[in-house]
mmCIF file of C-alpha atoms in Angstrom:
data_model
loop_
_atom_site.group_PDB
_atom_site.id
_atom_site.type_symbol
_atom_site.label_atom_id
_atom_site.label_comp_id
_atom_site.label_asym_id
_atom_site.label_seq_id
_atom_site.Cartn_x
_atom_site.Cartn_y
_atom_site.Cartn_z
ATOM 1 C CA MET A 1 67.414 291.324 249.585
ATOM 2 C CA THR A 2 70.215 292.342 251.931
ATOM 3 C CA ASP A 3 72.953 290.666 254.020
ATOM 4 C CA ASP A 4 71.431 289.301 257.158
ATOM 5 C CA HIS A 5 72.389 287.002 260.170
ATOM 6 C CA ILE A 6 70.143 284.144 261.802
ATOM 7 C CA ILE A 7 70.785 282.490 264.839
ATOM 8 C CA ILE A 8 68.658 279.200 265.487
ATOM 9 C CA ASP A 9 67.797 278.769 269.025
ATOM 10 C CA PRO A 10 68.586 275.366 270.125
ATOM 11 C CA ARG A 11 64.794 274.919 270.846
ATOM 12 C CA PHE A 12 64.257 274.341 267.129
ATOM 13 C CA CYS A 13 66.609 271.328 266.798
ATOM 14 C CA GLY A 14 65.975 268.327 264.589
ATOM 15 C CA PRO A 15 69.253 266.534 265.456
ATOM 16 C CA ARG A 16 70.330 267.494 268.969
ATOM 17 C CA ASP A 17 73.230 269.653 267.567
ATOM 18 C CA SER A 18 71.315 270.896 264.318
ATOM 19 C CA GLY A 19 68.737 273.009 263.336
ATOM 20 C CA ASN A 20 65.371 271.300 262.543
ATOM 21 C CA GLY A 21 65.711 271.065 258.446
ATOM 22 C CA GLY A 22 62.178 272.467 257.788
ATOM 23 C CA TYR A 23 62.005 275.119 260.167
ATOM 24 C CA VAL A 24 65.654 276.440 258.991
ATOM 25 C CA CYS A 25 64.351 276.215 255.451
ATOM 26 C CA GLY A 26 61.438 278.247 256.456
ATOM 27 C CA LEU A 27 63.718 280.958 258.040
ATOM 28 C CA LEU A 28 65.626 281.189 254.647
ATOM 29 C CA ALA A 29 62.528 281.226 252.519
ATOM 30 C CA ALA A 30 61.038 284.374 254.671
ATOM 31 C CA HIS A 31 63.784 286.439 252.731
ATOM 32 C CA PHE A 32 61.529 285.722 249.446
ATOM 33 C CA ASP A 33 58.357 286.466 248.142
ATOM 34 C CA GLY A 34 56.675 283.362 246.616
ATOM 35 C CA PRO A 35 57.764 279.954 246.050
ATOM 36 C CA VAL A 36 61.499 279.119 247.092
ATOM 37 C CA GLU A 37 63.557 276.148 246.764
ATOM 38 C CA VAL A 38 66.054 275.550 249.847
ATOM 39 C CA THR A 39 68.698 272.797 249.713
ATOM 40 C CA LEU A 40 70.373 271.994 252.808
ATOM 41 C CA ARG A 41 74.171 271.201 252.536
ATOM 42 C CA LYS A 42 75.150 270.676 255.828
ATOM 43 C CA PRO A 43 73.708 270.321 259.409
ATOM 44 C CA PRO A 44 73.014 274.305 260.572
ATOM 45 C CA PRO A 45 74.539 274.609 264.247
ATOM 46 C CA LEU A 46 72.269 276.051 267.113
ATOM 47 C CA GLY A 47 73.022 279.081 268.916
ATOM 48 C CA ARG A 48 75.655 281.112 266.536
ATOM 49 C CA SER A 49 75.352 283.533 264.339
ATOM 50 C CA LEU A 50 75.016 282.371 260.707
ATOM 51 C CA HIS A 51 75.343 284.567 257.561
ATOM 52 C CA VAL A 52 72.442 284.939 254.976
ATOM 53 C CA GLN A 53 74.565 286.205 251.946
ATOM 54 C CA PRO A 54 73.158 287.262 248.609
ATOM 55 C CA ALA A 55 74.340 284.634 245.515
ATOM 56 C CA GLY A 56 73.110 284.891 242.179
ATOM 57 C CA ASN A 57 69.022 284.964 242.294
ATOM 58 C CA GLY A 58 68.993 283.797 245.722
ATOM 59 C CA PHE A 59 71.444 283.486 248.691
ATOM 60 C CA VAL A 60 73.377 280.996 250.650
ATOM 61 C CA LEU A 61 73.308 280.295 254.413
ATOM 62 C CA MET A 62 77.126 280.519 255.914
ATOM 63 C CA ASP A 63 78.814 279.374 258.980
ATOM 64 C CA ASP A 64 82.129 281.136 258.454
ATOM 65 C CA ASP A 65 83.442 279.596 255.043
ATOM 66 C CA ASP A 66 81.031 276.667 255.044
ATOM 67 C CA VAL A 67 77.870 276.829 252.637
ATOM 68 C CA LEU A 68 75.086 275.104 254.806
ATOM 69 C CA ALA A 69 72.026 275.986 252.411
ATOM 70 C CA GLU A 70 71.377 277.664 249.144
ATOM 71 C CA ALA A 71 67.896 279.199 248.528
ATOM 72 C CA ALA A 72 66.650 280.354 245.063
ATOM 73 C CA PRO A 73 63.249 281.263 243.875
ATOM 74 C CA ALA A 74 61.068 278.363 242.476
ATOM 75 C CA SER A 75 57.985 277.531 240.626
ATOM 76 C CA MET A 76 55.192 274.969 241.665
ATOM 77 C CA ASP A 77 53.573 273.451 238.710
ATOM 78 C CA GLU A 78 51.743 270.604 240.970
ATOM 79 C CA THR A 79 48.411 270.580 242.365
ATOM 80 C CA ALA A 80 48.134 269.358 245.747
ATOM 81 C CA PRO A 81 45.783 266.649 246.431
ATOM 82 C CA PRO A 82 42.620 267.491 248.494
ATOM 83 C CA ALA A 83 43.274 267.497 252.286
ATOM 84 C CA PRO A 84 42.055 265.151 254.689
ATOM 85 C CA GLY A 85 39.446 266.235 257.309
ATOM 86 C CA PHE A 86 40.486 267.057 260.874
ATOM 87 C CA GLU A 87 39.221 263.511 262.377
ATOM 88 C CA ALA A 88 40.741 261.470 259.481
ATOM 89 C CA ALA A 89 44.006 263.162 260.286
ATOM 90 C CA VAL A 90 43.664 262.553 263.867
ATOM 91 C CA GLN A 91 43.035 259.039 263.018
ATOM 92 C CA ALA A 92 46.027 258.813 261.006
ATOM 93 C CA SER A 93 48.453 260.161 263.473
ATOM 94 C CA LYS A 94 47.644 257.330 265.799
ATOM 95 C CA SER A 95 49.541 255.079 263.610
ATOM 96 C CA PHE A 96 52.790 257.380 263.609
ATOM 97 C CA ARG A 97 55.991 255.267 263.619
ATOM 98 C CA GLY A 98 57.784 257.559 265.975
ATOM 99 C CA PHE A 99 55.556 256.213 268.822
ATOM 100 C CA GLU A 100 57.086 252.684 268.620
ATOM 101 C CA THR A 101 60.757 253.760 267.943
ATOM 102 C CA HIS A 102 62.067 257.224 267.025
ATOM 103 C CA PRO A 103 65.588 258.033 265.958
ATOM 104 C CA LEU A 104 65.076 261.652 266.932
ATOM 105 C CA PRO A 105 62.841 261.945 270.092
ATOM 106 C CA HIS A 106 64.038 265.313 270.867
ATOM 107 C CA CYS A 107 63.029 266.985 267.494
ATOM 108 C CA PHE A 108 61.006 270.119 267.697
ATOM 109 C CA VAL A 109 58.651 268.983 264.953
ATOM 110 C CA CYS A 110 57.862 265.493 265.703
ATOM 111 C CA GLY A 111 59.541 264.560 268.815
ATOM 112 C CA THR A 112 57.728 262.406 271.326
ATOM 113 C CA SER A 113 59.827 263.106 274.318
ATOM 114 C CA ARG A 114 59.453 266.682 274.241
ATOM 115 C CA PRO A 115 56.214 268.412 275.475
ATOM 116 C CA ASP A 116 57.155 271.747 273.666
ATOM 117 C CA SER A 117 57.573 270.183 270.145
ATOM 118 C CA MET A 118 55.038 270.883 267.628
ATOM 119 C CA GLN A 119 53.610 267.573 267.794
ATOM 120 C CA ILE A 120 53.210 266.793 264.199
ATOM 121 C CA TYR A 121 52.809 262.899 264.088
ATOM 122 C CA PRO A 122 52.029 261.524 260.650
ATOM 123 C CA GLY A 123 50.692 258.385 259.909
ATOM 124 C CA PRO A 124 48.961 256.867 256.900
ATOM 125 C CA LEU A 125 45.694 257.493 255.682
ATOM 126 C CA ALA A 126 43.338 254.406 255.381
ATOM 127 C CA ASP A 127 42.269 255.058 251.923
ATOM 128 C CA ARG A 128 44.772 257.175 250.473
ATOM 129 C CA GLN A 129 48.531 257.165 249.138
ATOM 130 C CA MET A 130 49.345 259.895 251.940
ATOM 131 C CA VAL A 131 50.116 260.703 255.540
ATOM 132 C CA ALA A 132 48.325 263.204 257.595
ATOM 133 C CA SER A 133 48.573 264.661 261.025
ATOM 134 C CA PRO A 134 46.425 267.395 263.039
ATOM 135 C CA TRP A 135 48.479 270.339 264.232
ATOM 136 C CA ILE A 136 47.378 272.903 266.749
ATOM 137 C CA PRO A 137 50.075 275.329 266.992
ATOM 138 C CA ASP A 138 50.806 276.564 270.867
ATOM 139 C CA ALA A 139 50.900 279.841 272.288
ATOM 140 C CA SER A 140 54.813 279.810 272.168
ATOM 141 C CA ILE A 141 54.336 279.640 268.181
ATOM 142 C CA SER A 142 51.007 281.552 267.745
ATOM 143 C CA PRO A 143 50.273 283.725 270.895
ATOM 144 C CA ASP A 144 46.847 284.701 269.337
ATOM 145 C CA GLY A 145 46.275 281.264 268.244
ATOM 146 C CA LYS A 146 45.548 283.019 264.648
ATOM 147 C CA ASN A 147 48.903 284.410 263.071
ATOM 148 C CA ILE A 148 51.648 281.776 262.686
ATOM 149 C CA PRO A 149 55.094 283.047 261.448
ATOM 150 C CA ASP A 150 56.092 281.591 257.809
ATOM 151 C CA GLU A 151 59.149 279.856 259.191
ATOM 152 C CA PHE A 152 56.612 277.343 260.977
ATOM 153 C CA ILE A 153 54.277 276.803 257.930
#
């Protein structure tokens, strides 16, 4: 693991002036092989060079002297429940609460006012205690339609 810098493109916002949490965690997790636990401490700013600095068995994301996030290897003990089918996910997404009112309609992941968002609109599955949404990555994320960079997963 070496010192590194990342710049969060303003396109990848959650709140207007901050990186989307999932995307930023994905960028940090890319510095490891295997499961990683990332904890965001402060909103990561957009469009500035942020320093990824080794710390212990992980690393921290720094903005000057401010710790924005911490990342370390993790283990996963839980088994994921079976995924719903695509059509069930399509039906569930029709009940996405953000269609009625959305605190962050400009969010890169679930923003309803952005044609370039990931358009992930999770809604409850009728017969299960979970939410689901279909997702088909657009060409700006996966030009070949097959390979998706880890930070988006």
